[in-house]
Each structure stands twice: as structure tokens, then as C-alpha cells.
Tab-separated table of C-alpha atoms and ligand atoms in Angstrom:
chain	number	residue	atom	x	y	z
A	34	MET	CA	84.821	99.073	108.142
A	35	ILE	CA	84.350	96.261	105.180
A	36	SER	CA	87.190	96.681	102.946
A	37	PHE	CA	86.915	95.131	99.244
A	38	TYR	CA	90.665	96.314	98.594
A	39	PRO	CA	92.820	94.378	96.770
A	40	GLY	CA	95.951	94.160	98.531
A	41	PRO	CA	96.436	95.035	101.351
A	42	SER	CA	93.220	93.450	102.006
A	43	GLN	CA	91.110	92.251	104.318
A	44	VAL	CA	92.853	89.911	106.850
A	45	TYR	CA	91.392	86.577	108.356
A	46	PRO	CA	89.346	87.724	111.301
A	47	GLN	CA	91.085	84.896	113.015
A	48	VAL	CA	94.375	86.914	112.716
A	49	ALA	CA	93.931	88.878	115.780
A	50	GLN	CA	94.095	85.348	118.109
A	51	TYR	CA	96.857	84.099	116.061
A	52	LEU	CA	98.852	86.945	116.984
A	53	GLN	CA	98.186	86.952	120.185
A	54	ASP	CA	99.175	83.036	120.136
A	55	ALA	CA	102.191	83.875	118.381
A	56	PHE	CA	103.536	85.959	121.051
A	57	ASP	CA	102.511	83.756	123.763
A	58	SER	CA	104.204	80.483	122.172
A	59	GLY	CA	107.794	82.684	122.234
A	60	ILE	CA	107.838	81.749	118.761
A	61	LEU	CA	108.990	85.637	118.064
A	62	SER	CA	112.288	85.740	120.125
A	63	VAL	CA	113.447	82.718	118.670
A	64	ASN	CA	116.901	82.712	116.652
A	65	HIS	CA	115.598	82.177	113.079
A	66	ARG	CA	118.416	79.520	112.671
A	67	SER	CA	117.522	77.436	116.011
A	68	GLY	CA	115.180	74.171	116.334
A	69	ALA	CA	112.195	75.651	116.831
A	70	ALA	CA	112.582	78.206	113.793
A	71	MET	CA	113.548	75.452	111.303
A	72	GLU	CA	110.304	73.267	112.721
A	73	LEU	CA	108.262	76.291	111.863
A	74	VAL	CA	109.546	77.037	108.644
A	75	ARG	CA	109.359	72.867	107.844
A	76	GLU	CA	105.686	72.881	108.824
A	77	THR	CA	104.495	75.524	106.688
A	78	TYR	CA	106.411	74.276	103.670
A	79	GLN	CA	104.354	70.847	104.388
A	80	LEU	CA	100.876	72.894	104.370
A	81	LEU	CA	101.775	75.144	101.406
A	82	HIS	CA	102.525	71.731	99.385
A	83	GLU	CA	99.449	69.928	101.081
A	84	LYS	CA	96.807	72.883	100.685
A	85	LEU	CA	98.156	74.773	97.634
A	86	ASP	CA	98.940	71.426	95.969
A	87	ILE	CA	102.122	72.295	95.360
A	88	PRO	CA	104.592	69.755	93.475
A	89	ALA	CA	106.916	67.749	96.165
A	90	ASP	CA	109.781	68.797	93.826
A	91	TYR	CA	108.575	72.868	93.488
A	92	ALA	CA	110.484	74.426	96.805
A	93	ILE	CA	109.496	77.306	98.335
A	94	ALA	CA	111.007	80.348	99.407
A	95	PHE	CA	109.875	83.436	101.763
A	96	VAL	CA	111.184	86.587	100.383
A	97	SER	CA	110.151	90.392	101.394
A	98	SER	CA	107.227	90.602	98.797
A	99	ALA	CA	106.666	90.066	95.203
A	100	THR	CA	108.510	93.179	94.108
A	101	GLU	CA	111.303	91.718	94.934
A	102	CYS	CA	111.236	88.515	92.975
A	103	TRP	CA	111.288	90.405	89.651
A	104	GLU	CA	114.518	91.428	91.333
A	105	ILE	CA	115.510	88.190	92.071
A	106	ILE	CA	114.647	86.764	88.859
A	107	ALA	CA	116.098	89.029	86.726
A	108	GLN	CA	119.572	89.120	88.638
A	109	SER	CA	119.894	85.223	89.418
A	110	LEU	CA	117.929	83.222	86.400
A	111	THR	CA	118.378	85.506	83.652
A	112	THR	CA	121.617	86.719	81.731
A	113	ARG	CA	120.440	88.254	78.239
A	114	GLN	CA	117.311	88.335	77.685
A	115	SER	CA	113.550	88.791	79.426
A	116	LEU	CA	110.333	88.841	77.462
A	117	HIS	CA	107.624	90.644	79.136
A	118	ALA	CA	104.157	90.101	78.075
A	119	TYR	CA	101.877	92.383	79.864
A	120	ASN	CA	98.208	93.740	79.545
A	121	GLY	CA	98.183	95.930	82.985
A	122	ALA	CA	100.432	98.060	85.217
A	123	PHE	CA	102.004	95.137	87.107
A	124	GLY	CA	103.474	93.364	84.267
A	125	GLN	CA	104.731	96.725	83.126
A	126	LYS	CA	106.615	98.172	86.037
A	127	TRP	CA	108.301	94.585	86.005
A	128	ALA	CA	109.205	95.013	82.419
A	129	GLU	CA	110.742	98.420	83.416
A	130	TYR	CA	112.620	97.292	86.318
A	131	THR	CA	114.296	94.280	84.306
A	132	GLN	CA	115.338	96.691	82.159
A	133	LYS	CA	116.990	99.055	84.780
A	134	LEU	CA	119.009	96.320	85.593
A	135	GLY	CA	120.681	95.798	82.090
A	136	LEU	CA	118.869	93.444	80.898
A	137	ASN	CA	117.687	93.444	76.996
A	138	VAL	CA	113.554	93.465	77.575
A	139	VAL	CA	111.456	92.466	74.927
A	140	HIS	CA	108.309	94.433	75.383
A	141	GLN	CA	105.106	92.297	74.386
A	142	PRO	CA	101.609	94.180	75.101
A	143	PHE	CA	98.571	92.637	74.648
A	144	GLY	CA	95.151	93.938	74.944
A	145	LEU	CA	92.768	93.803	77.535
A	146	ASN	CA	90.400	91.290	76.348
A	147	GLU	CA	92.359	89.250	74.617
A	148	VAL	CA	93.848	85.349	75.164
A	149	LEU	CA	97.337	85.683	75.341
A	150	SER	CA	99.149	83.844	72.974
A	151	LEU	CA	103.365	83.536	72.662
A	152	THR	CA	105.569	81.571	70.238
A	153	THR	CA	108.659	82.839	70.579
A	154	GLU	CA	111.170	81.835	72.404
A	155	ALA	CA	113.085	83.976	75.057
A	156	GLU	CA	115.791	82.874	77.692
A	157	THR	CA	113.208	84.075	80.577
A	158	ILE	CA	109.471	84.911	79.512
A	159	CYS	CA	107.574	86.522	82.639
A	160	LEU	CA	103.603	86.646	82.763
A	161	THR	CA	101.544	88.283	85.144
A	162	GLN	CA	98.719	85.574	85.892
A	163	ASN	CA	96.413	87.650	87.664
A	164	GLU	CA	96.506	91.645	86.715
A	165	THR	CA	95.542	93.294	89.662
A	166	SER	CA	95.563	96.539	87.889
A	167	ASN	CA	92.548	95.477	85.344
A	168	GLY	CA	91.356	92.345	86.590
A	169	THR	CA	92.205	90.149	84.099
A	170	GLN	CA	93.988	86.489	84.326
A	171	VAL	CA	95.541	84.098	82.296
A	172	LYS	CA	94.329	80.742	82.578
A	173	ASN	CA	96.169	77.568	83.115
A	174	SER	CA	94.808	76.411	79.822
A	175	THR	CA	96.749	79.282	78.428
A	176	LEU	CA	99.988	78.808	80.183
A	177	ARG	CA	100.316	75.347	79.562
A	178	LYS	CA	100.051	76.235	76.072
A	179	ILE	CA	102.536	78.901	75.921
A	180	ARG	CA	104.973	76.023	77.832
A	181	GLU	CA	104.616	73.626	75.233
A	182	ALA	CA	105.011	76.464	72.308
A	183	VAL	CA	108.227	78.011	73.524
A	184	PRO	CA	109.378	74.453	76.013
A	185	ASN	CA	113.413	76.505	76.177
A	186	ALA	CA	112.076	79.288	78.065
A	187	LEU	CA	112.333	79.484	81.902
A	188	LEU	CA	108.350	80.538	82.512
A	189	VAL	CA	108.073	83.066	85.344
A	190	VAL	CA	104.721	84.018	86.997
A	191	ASP	CA	103.051	86.896	89.075
A	192	ALA	CA	100.675	85.774	90.999
A	193	THR	CA	100.902	88.191	93.558
A	194	SER	CA	96.856	88.402	93.488
A	195	SER	CA	95.670	84.698	93.076
A	196	MET	CA	97.948	82.524	95.138
A	197	ALA	CA	96.257	80.890	97.405
A	198	GLY	CA	92.628	81.894	95.431
A	199	VAL	CA	93.233	79.971	92.419
A	200	ALA	CA	94.109	76.412	91.388
A	201	PHE	CA	97.356	76.384	89.492
A	202	ASP	CA	98.505	74.116	87.217
A	203	TRP	CA	101.687	74.469	88.915
A	204	THR	CA	104.545	72.487	86.351
A	205	ALA	CA	103.190	74.774	83.648
A	206	ALA	CA	105.607	77.412	84.742
A	207	ASP	CA	109.233	77.345	86.490
A	208	VAL	CA	108.655	80.152	88.963
A	209	TRP	CA	105.520	81.696	90.671
A	210	PHE	CA	105.415	84.052	93.058
A	211	ALA	CA	103.227	86.150	95.489
A	212	SER	CA	102.794	88.145	98.703
A	213	VAL	CA	101.115	87.434	101.419
A	214	GLN	CA	98.841	90.591	101.379
A	215	LYS	CA	96.134	89.434	99.163
A	216	CYS	CA	94.675	86.116	98.562
A	217	PHE	CA	96.306	84.625	101.793
A	218	GLY	CA	94.359	87.037	103.955
A	219	LEU	CA	97.455	88.253	105.916
A	220	PRO	CA	99.535	91.247	107.056
A	221	ALA	CA	101.696	92.545	103.962
A	222	GLY	CA	105.222	91.857	104.610
A	223	MET	CA	106.034	88.609	103.352
A	224	GLY	CA	106.300	87.311	99.792
A	225	LEU	CA	106.686	83.231	98.577
A	226	LEU	CA	108.422	82.333	95.772
A	227	VAL	CA	107.647	78.726	94.474
A	228	TYR	CA	110.277	77.232	92.206
A	229	GLY	CA	110.907	74.214	90.359
A	230	PRO	CA	113.390	72.287	88.936
A	231	GLY	CA	113.804	74.035	85.482
A	232	ALA	CA	114.901	77.150	87.816
A	233	VAL	CA	117.478	75.605	89.941
A	234	GLU	CA	118.978	74.461	87.196
A	235	ARG	CA	119.055	77.991	85.707
A	236	ALA	CA	120.320	79.283	88.577
A	237	ARG	CA	123.316	76.328	88.934
A	238	THR	CA	124.313	77.187	85.287
A	239	ILE	CA	124.183	80.994	85.608
A	240	ASN	CA	126.016	80.669	88.853
A	241	GLU	CA	125.235	84.140	90.044
A	242	ARG	CA	126.392	84.852	94.128
A	243	ASN	CA	126.755	88.202	94.057
A	244	HIS	CA	123.750	89.569	95.622
A	245	TYR	CA	121.898	88.519	98.771
A	246	ASN	CA	119.374	87.407	97.240
A	247	SER	CA	120.983	85.176	95.069
A	248	LEU	CA	118.754	82.178	94.037
A	249	LEU	CA	121.711	80.034	94.613
A	250	PHE	CA	122.163	81.414	98.404
A	251	ILE	CA	118.036	81.090	98.878
A	252	ASP	CA	117.848	77.587	97.958
A	253	GLU	CA	120.865	76.241	99.747
A	254	ASN	CA	118.659	77.812	103.048
A	255	VAL	CA	115.619	76.617	101.855
A	256	ARG	CA	116.975	72.990	101.952
A	257	LYS	CA	117.906	73.375	105.369
A	258	PHE	CA	113.971	74.709	106.608
A	259	GLN	CA	116.500	78.356	107.347
A	260	THR	CA	115.881	81.882	104.888
A	261	HIS	CA	119.323	83.480	103.684
A	262	TYR	CA	118.373	86.618	106.161
A	263	THR	CA	116.338	87.086	109.215
A	264	PRO	CA	112.758	86.513	107.905
A	265	ASN	CA	109.523	87.711	109.325
A	266	VAL	CA	108.810	84.894	111.455
A	267	LEU	CA	105.620	86.384	112.699
A	268	ASN	CA	103.917	86.003	109.177
A	269	ILE	CA	105.245	82.906	109.052
A	270	TYR	CA	103.934	81.908	112.216
A	271	LEU	CA	100.657	84.069	110.951
A	272	LEU	CA	100.560	81.637	107.578
A	273	LYS	CA	101.023	78.784	109.165
A	274	ARG	CA	97.671	79.152	111.005
A	275	VAL	CA	95.899	80.392	108.178
A	276	LEU	CA	96.964	77.137	106.358
A	277	GLU	CA	95.738	74.980	108.759
A	278	GLN	CA	92.371	76.644	108.611
A	279	VAL	CA	91.622	76.932	105.258
A	280	PRO	CA	90.148	73.867	102.789
A	281	PRO	CA	92.116	72.661	100.236
A	282	ILE	CA	92.797	74.711	97.128
A	283	GLN	CA	90.413	73.300	94.864
A	284	THR	CA	87.772	73.892	97.362
A	285	VAL	CA	88.692	77.788	97.524
A	286	ALA	CA	89.363	78.070	93.673
A	287	ALA	CA	86.052	76.555	93.225
A	288	ALA	CA	83.649	79.035	95.848
A	289	LEU	CA	86.006	82.143	94.667
A	290	GLN	CA	85.125	81.614	90.754
A	291	GLN	CA	81.514	80.762	91.306
A	292	ARG	CA	81.342	84.121	93.565
A	293	ALA	CA	82.908	85.594	90.735
A	294	GLN	CA	80.574	84.475	88.175
A	295	SER	CA	77.683	85.433	90.148
A	296	LEU	CA	79.191	89.349	90.794
A	297	ALA	CA	79.988	89.648	87.608
A	298	THR	CA	75.954	88.813	86.872
A	299	PHE	CA	74.928	90.940	89.235
A	300	PHE	CA	76.875	93.987	87.768
A	301	GLU	CA	75.751	93.249	84.410
A	302	LYS	CA	71.651	92.343	85.141
A	303	GLU	CA	70.905	94.549	88.535
A	304	THR	CA	72.844	97.866	88.404
A	305	SER	CA	73.780	100.467	85.217
A	306	TRP	CA	77.864	99.555	86.165
A	307	GLN	CA	79.885	98.221	83.484
A	308	LEU	CA	82.489	95.465	84.000
A	309	LEU	CA	86.037	96.733	82.460
A	310	VAL	CA	86.759	93.376	81.060
A	311	ALA	CA	84.127	91.979	78.406
A	312	ASN	CA	85.435	88.937	77.508
A	313	ALA	CA	84.569	86.702	80.564
A	314	ALA	CA	87.344	84.014	79.366
A	315	VAL	CA	89.582	86.515	80.518
A	316	ARG	CA	87.899	88.174	83.504
A	317	SER	CA	90.293	87.178	86.775
A	318	ASP	CA	88.401	84.958	89.603
A	319	THR	CA	89.814	87.592	92.526
A	320	VAL	CA	89.886	90.501	91.257
A	321	LEU	CA	86.598	92.719	89.481
A	322	ALA	CA	87.147	95.985	87.859
A	323	ILE	CA	84.057	98.192	87.473
A	324	THR	CA	84.396	101.196	85.284
A	325	GLY	CA	81.980	104.350	85.198
A	326	THR	CA	82.805	108.245	84.573
A	327	ILE	CA	85.513	109.990	86.573
A	328	PRO	CA	82.942	111.520	88.458
A	329	GLN	CA	80.995	108.338	89.239
A	330	ILE	CA	83.637	106.339	90.707
A	331	GLU	CA	84.537	109.410	92.709
A	332	GLN	CA	81.087	109.770	94.120
A	333	ILE	CA	80.409	105.998	94.586
A	334	LYS	CA	83.930	105.584	96.863
A	335	GLN	CA	82.689	108.126	98.777
A	336	THR	CA	79.010	106.935	99.350
A	337	ALA	CA	80.163	103.499	100.104
A	338	LYS	CA	82.894	104.984	102.635
A	339	ALA	CA	79.952	106.765	104.440
A	340	ARG	CA	78.470	103.374	104.508
A	341	GLN	CA	81.468	101.885	106.244
A	342	ILE	CA	82.492	99.968	102.698
A	343	THR	CA	85.753	100.443	101.048
A	344	LEU	CA	85.867	99.943	97.672
A	345	GLY	CA	89.559	99.482	95.934
A	346	ASN	CA	90.682	102.737	93.782
A	347	GLY	CA	91.365	101.949	90.311
A	348	TYR	CA	95.080	101.433	89.358
A	349	GLY	CA	97.640	102.851	86.325
A	350	ASP	CA	95.630	103.428	83.439
A	351	TRP	CA	92.662	102.741	84.899
A	352	LYS	CA	93.086	104.518	88.160
A	353	GLU	CA	90.336	107.286	87.980
A	354	THR	CA	87.828	105.356	85.906
A	355	THR	CA	87.146	102.049	87.476
A	356	PHE	CA	86.928	100.855	91.146
A	357	ARG	CA	88.065	97.083	91.882
A	358	ILE	CA	86.939	95.126	94.022
A	359	ALA	CA	88.819	92.028	95.772
A	360	ASN	CA	87.193	88.743	95.704
A	361	PHE	CA	89.491	87.214	98.071
A	362	PRO	CA	88.940	83.930	100.422
A	363	ALA	CA	89.272	85.944	103.846
A	364	ILE	CA	86.096	88.072	102.499
A	365	ASN	CA	83.196	86.371	103.640
A	366	ASP	CA	79.874	85.867	102.044
A	367	THR	CA	77.953	87.895	104.056
A	368	ASP	CA	80.302	91.129	103.303
A	369	PHE	CA	79.562	90.287	99.448
A	370	THR	CA	75.758	90.617	100.474
A	371	THR	CA	76.106	93.801	102.096
A	372	LEU	CA	77.917	95.032	98.946
A	373	ARG	CA	74.924	93.825	96.825
A	374	ALA	CA	72.510	95.523	98.739
A	375	PHE	CA	74.687	99.132	98.677
A	376	LEU	CA	75.312	98.894	95.079
A	377	THR	CA	71.532	98.188	94.633
A	378	GLU	CA	70.725	101.617	96.265
A	379	ALA	CA	73.364	104.043	95.768
B	1753	PLP	C1	100.542	93.916	94.532
B	1753	PLP	C2	101.266	93.044	93.151
B	1753	PLP	C3	102.871	93.411	93.612
B	1753	PLP	C4	103.549	94.106	94.352
B	1753	PLP	O1	103.372	93.010	95.652
B	1753	PLP	P1	104.297	94.050	96.516
B	1753	PLP	O2	104.309	92.590	97.696
B	1753	PLP	O3	103.817	95.297	97.088
B	1753	PLP	O4	105.560	93.667	96.857
B	1753	PLP	C5	103.116	92.716	92.067
B	1753	PLP	N1	102.433	92.346	91.780
B	1753	PLP	C6	100.824	92.278	91.344
B	1753	PLP	C7	100.577	91.426	89.839
B	1753	PLP	C8	100.143	92.411	92.477
B	1753	PLP	O5	98.727	92.544	92.279
């Protein structure tokens, strides 16, 4: 089976060997405050900084999931007002959970084909870099403009389905987070929270210590190469091995971008399918959404399945009228050749 599901997604084939290596190395049975575990965490941080080009003054925490990050941000980094600009289901859910935690949430929906523009200050501004539900993205240049337009806001970015696939302008935001089952090509069960000096300063000012997931506790542990709870050591180990194997982010991102463009052209020129996002300037590099009628979508997913190809279901408002294709680094070009051949015939 070839899977184009945008999360959980196809893992790197090398993961099979890395799992065995993890077991053989004995790391799965060590205490998470031991030297061996701290060394693993230290090496993984170093590789993340190197391979993803994360600035030295941005720290990385291992957490449980991207969804958990929504809560950490609402609890540890915001006291009053959280502004959420979104055009899809993930951004909207984030806004709703933040509201349920009692914060004053300002909703700023925007159009599917619209380039996001923000000029109103807020205590915290929450954006989804890559909206997995509809295949749109907020580009580096857009984020940088927002940063300059609202310099007092803490800028927080959900990059769940793009981190490790897109080269970010890290300092354009204070916090970025992701889960490993998307562009990292790993099994689900771990999230990464990347945060800069602005976030640490904000956390210290607020001084929230009522949750085990207080960013202050998290940060105190990060500085010691530890975690504030018993972490997913297996996934940290797998992440380290995958990072050793992958090229630098600029190389990965350029290849994905090229593949995304070529796929878009393929759909436009060689099939009768329509891309959900008409404006190429906001179209995602890592998730493509293809639109059709409900019966067409149902039919293509079934035919694909019979051919051992999993297409991603639609999501949120586009659940039944789209299918999605993950353009993640772990999926190789041969799989895309198979997909194209199938779509040309089908
Ligand atoms: C997948 C996804 C999430 C949720 O990730 P979990 O690992 O399930 O917490 C959040 N935001 C976006 C944009 C996603 O694509």
C-alpha cells in the first residue's frame, strides 16, 4: 500500500531498521534523567538546529502532540487576548479550544485564495502556516510582513504539516510547533515546540506554574536536556536517526516545492480534476487538495484503494468534496509516478 494520507502519513522505510536498532541499543529501557537519555536529547536538539536551520537562541521541547501545544500556548503565554486568523478546520479548532480555556478570542477568518494580511495588535496572534484541511499556506514573506505590522504581539505558528518540509524564516515568529507524523515521516505520538527569546520572556512575565505543561517547567528541563515528564524516547531516537539521514532543509524544501508545482500542473493539464486552491501564491507545498463532486471523490478513493493507493480523505468543510495528497519528504518520487499513472487512467 502506498499512502498519500497527510497524517498519519507514510513513514520513512528506514524506520523499520531504526526500530530494531533502538531496541538493540538499550535506550528504550533507560531512565529519562540518565546520562544516556540526556545525550540522546542533546544530539537530537543539535541535529534539529543543524538540519532545520533553527537559530541558536530558539529552544526545542519534546511534547505529546501539536494539539497539546494549542493548550500550552493558551495557558502559559497568554493572559487575556488571543487573535486567531484562519481559513480552515485546524486553525478554527485551535481558536475554539483557546476560547474554551477562558481567553478572549478574536476570530479573524480569511478566504481560501486570500493572502493573509494582519494589522491589529493583540497579546498573542495565532496562525496556521500550513492549513492541512484545505492545502493552503502562509508564506515566509507574509509572516514577515505581519511581524513588522504588529511588533508587540507574540506570534505563534502551527506548522504541524510543514515543519521539516518547508524552510522557515524562524525569527518571523516567536513559537512554532508540529507533530512528527507529518513531514518528519515518523510514527505519531510526539510533538515539537520551537520557541524563541520572546516566548521565554513572555512566559517569565506571566509566571504560570499551575500546569505540568507550564512553559517555565518545560524550559527548565529543556536547558538540562531533560523533559518535564517521561518522554517518548523511542520517537526521539527515531527522530535522531531520520535527521541524520535527511539533507538540509533548503534542499528538502526546494525538492518538495518543485514536486508540488509539477503535481499542480499535472492536475491542471493532464486530468479533469480541479485544485481546491486556485491561487498558486497561497497553495501549500506539502498538502494538495483536489476537488470534485461527492460521487467522483467517493469513486476515486475506492478505485485507488483497489490499486493499493491510499488517497487522503477531505477534512472539515471539504470532507466530502475533496481528496488530499501529502507531498511529504518520506514519500519518494516513484510513488508519485505510480499515482500519476493511476490518475491518468482512472
Ligand atoms: C495534524 C494537525 C494538527 C494535530 O496534530 P496532532 O498530532 O493530532 O496533535 C494540528 N494542526 C495542524 C495544522 C495539523 O495538520
